[in-house]
mmCIF file of C-alpha atoms and ligand atoms in Angstrom:
data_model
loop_
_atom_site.group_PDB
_atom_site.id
_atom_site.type_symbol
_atom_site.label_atom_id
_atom_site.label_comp_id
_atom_site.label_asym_id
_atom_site.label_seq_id
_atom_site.Cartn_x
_atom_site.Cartn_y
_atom_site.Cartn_z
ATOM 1 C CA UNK A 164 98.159 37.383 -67.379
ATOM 2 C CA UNK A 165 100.666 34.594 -66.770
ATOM 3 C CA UNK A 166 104.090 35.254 -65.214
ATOM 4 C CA UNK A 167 106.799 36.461 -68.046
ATOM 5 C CA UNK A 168 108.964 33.778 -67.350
ATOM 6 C CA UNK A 169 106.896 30.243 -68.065
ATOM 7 C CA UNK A 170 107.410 27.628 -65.404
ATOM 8 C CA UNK A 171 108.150 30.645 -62.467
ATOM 9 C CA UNK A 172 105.401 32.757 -60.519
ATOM 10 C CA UNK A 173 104.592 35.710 -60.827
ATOM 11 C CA UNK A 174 106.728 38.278 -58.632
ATOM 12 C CA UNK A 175 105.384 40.804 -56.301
ATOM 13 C CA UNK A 176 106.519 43.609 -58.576
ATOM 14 C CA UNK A 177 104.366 41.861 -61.851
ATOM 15 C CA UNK A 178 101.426 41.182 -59.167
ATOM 16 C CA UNK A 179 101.529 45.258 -59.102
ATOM 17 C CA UNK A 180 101.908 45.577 -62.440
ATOM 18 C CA UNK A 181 98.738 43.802 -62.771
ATOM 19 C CA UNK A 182 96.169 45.379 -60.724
ATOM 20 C CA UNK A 183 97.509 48.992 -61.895
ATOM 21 C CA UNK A 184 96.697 47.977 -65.300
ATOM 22 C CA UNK A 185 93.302 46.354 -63.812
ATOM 23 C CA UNK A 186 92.188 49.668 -62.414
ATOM 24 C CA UNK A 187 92.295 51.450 -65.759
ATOM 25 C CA UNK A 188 88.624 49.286 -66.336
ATOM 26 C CA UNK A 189 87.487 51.542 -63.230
ATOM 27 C CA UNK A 190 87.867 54.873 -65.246
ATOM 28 C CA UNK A 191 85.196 56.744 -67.585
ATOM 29 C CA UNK A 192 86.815 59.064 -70.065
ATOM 30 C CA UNK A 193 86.974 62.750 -69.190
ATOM 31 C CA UNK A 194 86.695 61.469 -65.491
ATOM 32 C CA UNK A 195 88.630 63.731 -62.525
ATOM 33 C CA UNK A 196 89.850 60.938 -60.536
ATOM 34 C CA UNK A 197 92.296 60.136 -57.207
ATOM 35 C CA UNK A 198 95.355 59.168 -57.217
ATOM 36 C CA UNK A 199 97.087 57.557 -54.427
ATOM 37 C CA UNK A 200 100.787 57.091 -52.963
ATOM 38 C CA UNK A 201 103.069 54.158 -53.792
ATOM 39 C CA UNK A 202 105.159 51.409 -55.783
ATOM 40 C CA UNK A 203 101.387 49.793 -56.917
ATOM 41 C CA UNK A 204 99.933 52.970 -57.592
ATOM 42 C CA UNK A 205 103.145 53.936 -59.267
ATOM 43 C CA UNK A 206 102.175 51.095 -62.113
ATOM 44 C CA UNK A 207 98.921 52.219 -62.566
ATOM 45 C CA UNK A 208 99.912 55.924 -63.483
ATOM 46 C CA UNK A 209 102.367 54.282 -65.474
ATOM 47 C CA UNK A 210 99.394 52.083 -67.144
ATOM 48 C CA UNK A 211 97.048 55.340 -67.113
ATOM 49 C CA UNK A 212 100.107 57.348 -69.565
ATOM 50 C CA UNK A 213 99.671 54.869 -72.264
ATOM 51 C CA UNK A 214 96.443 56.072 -72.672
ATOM 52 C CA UNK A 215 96.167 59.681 -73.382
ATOM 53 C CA UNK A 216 93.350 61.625 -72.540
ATOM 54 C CA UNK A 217 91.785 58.885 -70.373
ATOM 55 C CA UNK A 218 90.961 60.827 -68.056
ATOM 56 C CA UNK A 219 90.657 64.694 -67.593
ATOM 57 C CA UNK A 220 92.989 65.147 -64.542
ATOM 58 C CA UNK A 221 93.958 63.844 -60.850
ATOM 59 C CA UNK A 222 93.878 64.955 -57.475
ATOM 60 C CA UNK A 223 97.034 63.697 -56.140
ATOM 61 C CA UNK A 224 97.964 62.436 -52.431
ATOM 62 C CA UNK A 225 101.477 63.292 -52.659
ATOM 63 C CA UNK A 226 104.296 64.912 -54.333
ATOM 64 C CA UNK A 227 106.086 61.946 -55.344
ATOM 65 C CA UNK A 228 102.756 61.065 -57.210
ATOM 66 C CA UNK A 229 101.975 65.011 -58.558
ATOM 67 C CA UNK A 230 105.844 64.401 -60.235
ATOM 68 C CA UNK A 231 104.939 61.020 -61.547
ATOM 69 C CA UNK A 232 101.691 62.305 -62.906
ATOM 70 C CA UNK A 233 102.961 65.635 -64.685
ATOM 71 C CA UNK A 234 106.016 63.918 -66.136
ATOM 72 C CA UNK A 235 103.421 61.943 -67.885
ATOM 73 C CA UNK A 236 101.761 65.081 -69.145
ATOM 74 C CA UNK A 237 98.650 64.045 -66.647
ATOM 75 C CA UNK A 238 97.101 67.359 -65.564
ATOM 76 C CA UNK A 239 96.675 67.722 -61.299
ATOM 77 C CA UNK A 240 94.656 69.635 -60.077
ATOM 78 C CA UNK A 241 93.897 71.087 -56.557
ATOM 79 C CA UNK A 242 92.114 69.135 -54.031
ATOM 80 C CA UNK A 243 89.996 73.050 -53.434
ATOM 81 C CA UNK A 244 89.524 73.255 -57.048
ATOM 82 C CA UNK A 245 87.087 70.331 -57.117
ATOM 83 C CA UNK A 246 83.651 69.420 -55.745
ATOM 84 C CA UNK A 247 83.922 65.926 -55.748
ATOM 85 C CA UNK A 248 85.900 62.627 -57.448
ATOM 86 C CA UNK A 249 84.448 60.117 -59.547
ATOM 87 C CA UNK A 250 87.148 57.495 -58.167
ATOM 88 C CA UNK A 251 90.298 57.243 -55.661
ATOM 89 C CA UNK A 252 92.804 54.215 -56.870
ATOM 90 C CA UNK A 253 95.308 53.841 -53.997
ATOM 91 C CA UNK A 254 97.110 50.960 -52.652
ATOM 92 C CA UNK A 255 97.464 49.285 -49.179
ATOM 93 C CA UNK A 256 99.424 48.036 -47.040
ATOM 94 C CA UNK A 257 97.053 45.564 -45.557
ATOM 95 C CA UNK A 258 93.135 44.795 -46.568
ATOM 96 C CA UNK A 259 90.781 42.884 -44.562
ATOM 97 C CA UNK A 260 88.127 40.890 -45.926
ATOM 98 C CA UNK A 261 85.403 44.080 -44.778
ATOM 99 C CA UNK A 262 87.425 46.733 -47.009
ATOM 100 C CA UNK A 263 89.285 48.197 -43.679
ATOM 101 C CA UNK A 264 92.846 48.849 -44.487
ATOM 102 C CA UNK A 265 96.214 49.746 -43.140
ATOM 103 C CA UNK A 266 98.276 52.472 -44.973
ATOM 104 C CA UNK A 267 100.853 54.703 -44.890
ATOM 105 C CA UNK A 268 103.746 52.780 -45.342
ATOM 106 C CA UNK A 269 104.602 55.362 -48.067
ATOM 107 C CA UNK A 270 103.910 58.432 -45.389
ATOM 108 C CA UNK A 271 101.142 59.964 -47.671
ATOM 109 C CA UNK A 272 98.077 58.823 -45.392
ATOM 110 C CA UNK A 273 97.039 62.012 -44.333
ATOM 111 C CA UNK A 274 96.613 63.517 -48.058
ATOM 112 C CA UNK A 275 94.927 59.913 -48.842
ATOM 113 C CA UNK A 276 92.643 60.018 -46.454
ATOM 114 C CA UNK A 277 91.770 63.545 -47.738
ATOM 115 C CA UNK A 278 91.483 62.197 -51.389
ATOM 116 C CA UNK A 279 89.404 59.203 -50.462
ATOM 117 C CA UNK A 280 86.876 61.081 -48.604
ATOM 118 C CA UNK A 281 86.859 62.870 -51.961
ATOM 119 C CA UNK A 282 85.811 60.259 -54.085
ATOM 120 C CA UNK A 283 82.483 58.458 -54.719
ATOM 121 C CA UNK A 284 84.402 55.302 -54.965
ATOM 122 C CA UNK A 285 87.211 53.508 -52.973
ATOM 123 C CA UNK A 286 89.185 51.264 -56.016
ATOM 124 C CA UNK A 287 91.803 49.557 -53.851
ATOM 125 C CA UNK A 288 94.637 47.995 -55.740
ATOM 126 C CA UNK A 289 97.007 45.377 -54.329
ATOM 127 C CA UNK A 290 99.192 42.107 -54.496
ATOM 128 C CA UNK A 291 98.131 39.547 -52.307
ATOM 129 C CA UNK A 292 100.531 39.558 -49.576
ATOM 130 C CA UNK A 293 98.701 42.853 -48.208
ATOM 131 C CA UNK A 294 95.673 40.681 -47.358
ATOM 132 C CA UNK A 295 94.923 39.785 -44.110
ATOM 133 C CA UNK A 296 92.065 38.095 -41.524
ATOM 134 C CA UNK A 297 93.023 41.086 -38.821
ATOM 135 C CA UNK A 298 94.889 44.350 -39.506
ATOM 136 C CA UNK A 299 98.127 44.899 -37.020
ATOM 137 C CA UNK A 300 100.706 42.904 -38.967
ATOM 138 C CA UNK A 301 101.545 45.697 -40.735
ATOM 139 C CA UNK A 302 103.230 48.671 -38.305
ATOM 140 C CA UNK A 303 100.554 51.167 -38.479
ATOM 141 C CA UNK A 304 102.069 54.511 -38.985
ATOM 142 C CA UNK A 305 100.323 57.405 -37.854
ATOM 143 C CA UNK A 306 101.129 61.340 -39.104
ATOM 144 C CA UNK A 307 101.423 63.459 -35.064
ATOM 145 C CA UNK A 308 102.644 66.543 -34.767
ATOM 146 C CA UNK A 309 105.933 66.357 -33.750
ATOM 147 C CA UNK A 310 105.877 67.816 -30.251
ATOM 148 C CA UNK A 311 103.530 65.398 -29.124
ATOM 149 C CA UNK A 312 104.887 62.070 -30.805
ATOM 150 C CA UNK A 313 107.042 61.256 -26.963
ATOM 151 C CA UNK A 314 102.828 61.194 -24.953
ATOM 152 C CA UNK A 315 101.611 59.507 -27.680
ATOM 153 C CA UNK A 316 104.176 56.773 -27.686
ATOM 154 C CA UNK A 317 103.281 56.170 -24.072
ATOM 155 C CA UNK A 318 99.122 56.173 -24.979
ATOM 156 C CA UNK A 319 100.156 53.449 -27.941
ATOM 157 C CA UNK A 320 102.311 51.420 -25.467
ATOM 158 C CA UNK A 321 98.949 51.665 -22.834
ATOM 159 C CA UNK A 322 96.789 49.933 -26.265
ATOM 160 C CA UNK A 323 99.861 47.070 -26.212
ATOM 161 C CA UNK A 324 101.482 48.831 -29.064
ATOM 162 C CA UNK A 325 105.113 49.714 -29.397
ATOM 163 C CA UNK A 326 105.197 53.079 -31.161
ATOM 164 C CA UNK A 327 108.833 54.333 -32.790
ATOM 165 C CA UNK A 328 109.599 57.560 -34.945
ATOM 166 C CA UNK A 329 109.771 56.517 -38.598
ATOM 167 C CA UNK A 330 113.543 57.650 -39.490
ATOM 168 C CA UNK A 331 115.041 58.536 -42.530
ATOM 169 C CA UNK A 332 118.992 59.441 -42.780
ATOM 170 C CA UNK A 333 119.276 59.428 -39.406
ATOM 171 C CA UNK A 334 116.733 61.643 -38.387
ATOM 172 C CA UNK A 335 112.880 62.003 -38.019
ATOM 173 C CA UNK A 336 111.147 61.761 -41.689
ATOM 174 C CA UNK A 337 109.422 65.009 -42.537
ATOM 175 C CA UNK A 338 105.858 64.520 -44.261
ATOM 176 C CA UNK A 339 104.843 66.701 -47.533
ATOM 177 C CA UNK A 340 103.168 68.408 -44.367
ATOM 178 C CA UNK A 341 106.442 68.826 -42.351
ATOM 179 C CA UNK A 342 105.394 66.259 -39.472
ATOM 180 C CA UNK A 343 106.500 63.069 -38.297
ATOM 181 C CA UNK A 344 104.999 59.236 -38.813
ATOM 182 C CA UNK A 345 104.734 57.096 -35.763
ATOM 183 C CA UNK A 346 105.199 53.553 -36.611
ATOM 184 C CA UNK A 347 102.912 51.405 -33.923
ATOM 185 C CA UNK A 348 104.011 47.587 -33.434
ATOM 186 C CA UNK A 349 102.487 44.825 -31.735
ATOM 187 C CA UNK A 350 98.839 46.276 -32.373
ATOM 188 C CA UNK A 351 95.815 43.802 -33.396
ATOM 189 C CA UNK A 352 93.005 46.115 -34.538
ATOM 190 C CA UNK A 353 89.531 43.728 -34.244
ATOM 191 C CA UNK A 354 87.793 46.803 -34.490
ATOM 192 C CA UNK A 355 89.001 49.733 -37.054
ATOM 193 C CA UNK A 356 86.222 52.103 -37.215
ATOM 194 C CA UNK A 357 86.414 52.164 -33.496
ATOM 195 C CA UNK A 358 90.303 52.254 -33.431
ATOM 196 C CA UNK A 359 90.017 55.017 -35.805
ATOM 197 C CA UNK A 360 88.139 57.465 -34.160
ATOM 198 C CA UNK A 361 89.691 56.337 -30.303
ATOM 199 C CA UNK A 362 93.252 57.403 -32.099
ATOM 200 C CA UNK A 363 91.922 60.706 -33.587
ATOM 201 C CA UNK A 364 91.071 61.958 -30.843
ATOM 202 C CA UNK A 365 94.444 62.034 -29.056
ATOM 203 C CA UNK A 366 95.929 65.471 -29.101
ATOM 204 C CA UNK A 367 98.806 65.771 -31.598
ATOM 205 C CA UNK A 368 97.844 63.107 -33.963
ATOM 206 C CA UNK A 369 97.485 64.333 -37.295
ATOM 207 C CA UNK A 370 95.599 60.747 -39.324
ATOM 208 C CA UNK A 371 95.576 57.494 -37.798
ATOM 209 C CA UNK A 372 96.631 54.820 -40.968
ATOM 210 C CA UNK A 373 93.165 53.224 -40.176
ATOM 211 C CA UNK A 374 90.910 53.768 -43.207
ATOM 212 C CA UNK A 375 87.779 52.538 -41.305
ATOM 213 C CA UNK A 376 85.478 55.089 -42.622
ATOM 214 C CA UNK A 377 87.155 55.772 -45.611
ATOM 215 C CA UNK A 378 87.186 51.739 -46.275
ATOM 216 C CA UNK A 379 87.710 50.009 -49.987
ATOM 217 C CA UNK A 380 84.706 49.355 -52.216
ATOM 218 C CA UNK A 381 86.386 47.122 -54.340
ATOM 219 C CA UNK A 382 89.809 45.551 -53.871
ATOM 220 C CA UNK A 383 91.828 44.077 -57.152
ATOM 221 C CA UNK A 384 94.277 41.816 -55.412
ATOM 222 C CA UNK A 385 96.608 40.415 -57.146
ATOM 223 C CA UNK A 386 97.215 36.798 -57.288
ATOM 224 C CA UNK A 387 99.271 33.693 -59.547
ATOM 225 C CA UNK A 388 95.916 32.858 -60.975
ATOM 226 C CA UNK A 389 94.925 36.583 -61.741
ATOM 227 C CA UNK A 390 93.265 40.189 -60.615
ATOM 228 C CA UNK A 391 90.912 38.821 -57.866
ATOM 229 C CA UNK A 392 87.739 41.144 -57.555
ATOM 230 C CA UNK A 393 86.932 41.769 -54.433
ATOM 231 C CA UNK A 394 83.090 44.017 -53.641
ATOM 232 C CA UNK A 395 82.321 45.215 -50.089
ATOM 233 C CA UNK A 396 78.355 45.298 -50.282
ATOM 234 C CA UNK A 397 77.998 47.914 -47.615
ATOM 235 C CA UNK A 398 81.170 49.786 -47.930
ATOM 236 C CA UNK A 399 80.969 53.333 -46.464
ATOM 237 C CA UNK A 400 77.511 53.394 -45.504
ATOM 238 C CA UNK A 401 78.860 54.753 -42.307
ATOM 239 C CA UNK A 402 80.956 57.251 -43.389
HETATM 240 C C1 LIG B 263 101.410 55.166 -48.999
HETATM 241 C C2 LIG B 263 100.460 54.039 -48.906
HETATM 242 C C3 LIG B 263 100.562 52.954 -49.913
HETATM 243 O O1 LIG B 263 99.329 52.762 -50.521
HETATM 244 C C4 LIG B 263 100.986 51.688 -49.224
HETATM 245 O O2 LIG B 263 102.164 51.942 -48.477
HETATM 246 C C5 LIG B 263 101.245 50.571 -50.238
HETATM 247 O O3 LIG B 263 102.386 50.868 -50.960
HETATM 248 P P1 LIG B 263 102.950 49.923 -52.096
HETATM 249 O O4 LIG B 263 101.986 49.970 -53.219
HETATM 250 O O5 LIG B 263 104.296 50.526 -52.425
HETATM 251 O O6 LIG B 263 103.097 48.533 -51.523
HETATM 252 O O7 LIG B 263 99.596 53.961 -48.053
HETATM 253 O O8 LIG B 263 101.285 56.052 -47.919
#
């Protein structure tokens, strides 16, 4: 796809629009699939409607996504109502060149992580401003139980991280899960499976916005020349 308006690049918004019509090639009819959080993921259930009967039904990470899926007429089932999912398409909000991302930024991560860890595959689907050598760009928000959010501030500021309450009208945001989202800044994470399982082990922390062992298998990043295809050989072997 070129950009809609010759002679001008493509806009982050079209970059989206392009790798959630990508991941459609990812599905096999009468397929339960996984259905992650977000303005990219948005596009592809948007893409996925034009096609009915595509697939058989979702597992959904969020609310937002449940409404976005049923106002489609896209059956959603319970997460306990299935063994296992034949693919999880979710965005990012950064990817490293092993498949380790950051995510969150939409405050679904704890119901992704549980839908990824789901699926047999990892489809991740992105523009290319989320990629990145190192992940810590991004603030990485983590899901705590609020009681606990003021001690782990002061363990993330110990790690060189500057750790704030994600607000929302002037108060704490409330998760589909009724917690809170830490937002760490200032962290460079070299290692993310080891990050990942140092952080969820704190008391009071809910999901770390690592996904280290529920990495990518494929990324479909979107750039001005077109869907990149990105494979992580090993992916998950440690999982
Ligand atoms: C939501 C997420 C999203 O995948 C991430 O924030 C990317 O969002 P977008 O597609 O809107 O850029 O992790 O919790």
């Amino acid at each position: 796809m070129t950009s809609p308006n010759p002679g001008t690049a493509m806009t982050q918004d079209e970059l989206k629009a392009l790798v959630g019509r990508a991941a459609l090639d990812y599905l096999e009819p009468g397929q339960i699939i996984g259905v992650g959080t977000g303005s990219t993921v948005n596009c592809f259930i948007d893409a996925l409607a034009q096609y009915p009967g595509r697939i058989a039904a979702a597992v959904s990470s969020s609310e937002a996504s449940t409404q976005r899926l049923r106002a489609h007429g896209i059956p959603v089932l319970d997460a306990n109502e299935v063994e296992e999912l034949a693919v999880y398409i979710d965005g990012a909000d950064e990817i490293d060149p092993r498949g380790y991302m950051i995510k969150g930024g939409g405050a679904a991560l704890t119901r992704e992580k549980i839908v990824a860890a789901m699926a047999r595959r990892f489809v991740c689907i992105a523009d290319q401003s989320k990629w990145v050598q190192t992940l810590g760009r991004y603030p990485l928000p983590v899901e705590v139980i609020p009681m606990a959010a003021r001690r782990l501030i002061r363990q993330f500021a110990a790690l060189g991280g500057e750790a704030r309450v994600r607000q929302r009208d002037g108060a704490p945001l409330i998760t589909d899960n009724g917690q809170h989202i830490l937002d760490v800044y200032g962290l460079q994470i070299t290692d993310p499976p080891a990050f990942e399982s140092l952080v969820n082990d704190w008391p009071g922390v809910v999901t770390v916005g690592v996904f280290a062992h529920q990495r990518a298998h494929v990324c479909l990043l979107g750039t001005p020349e077109g869907v990149r295809t990105i494979h992580f050989a090993t992916a998950r072997d440690d999982a």
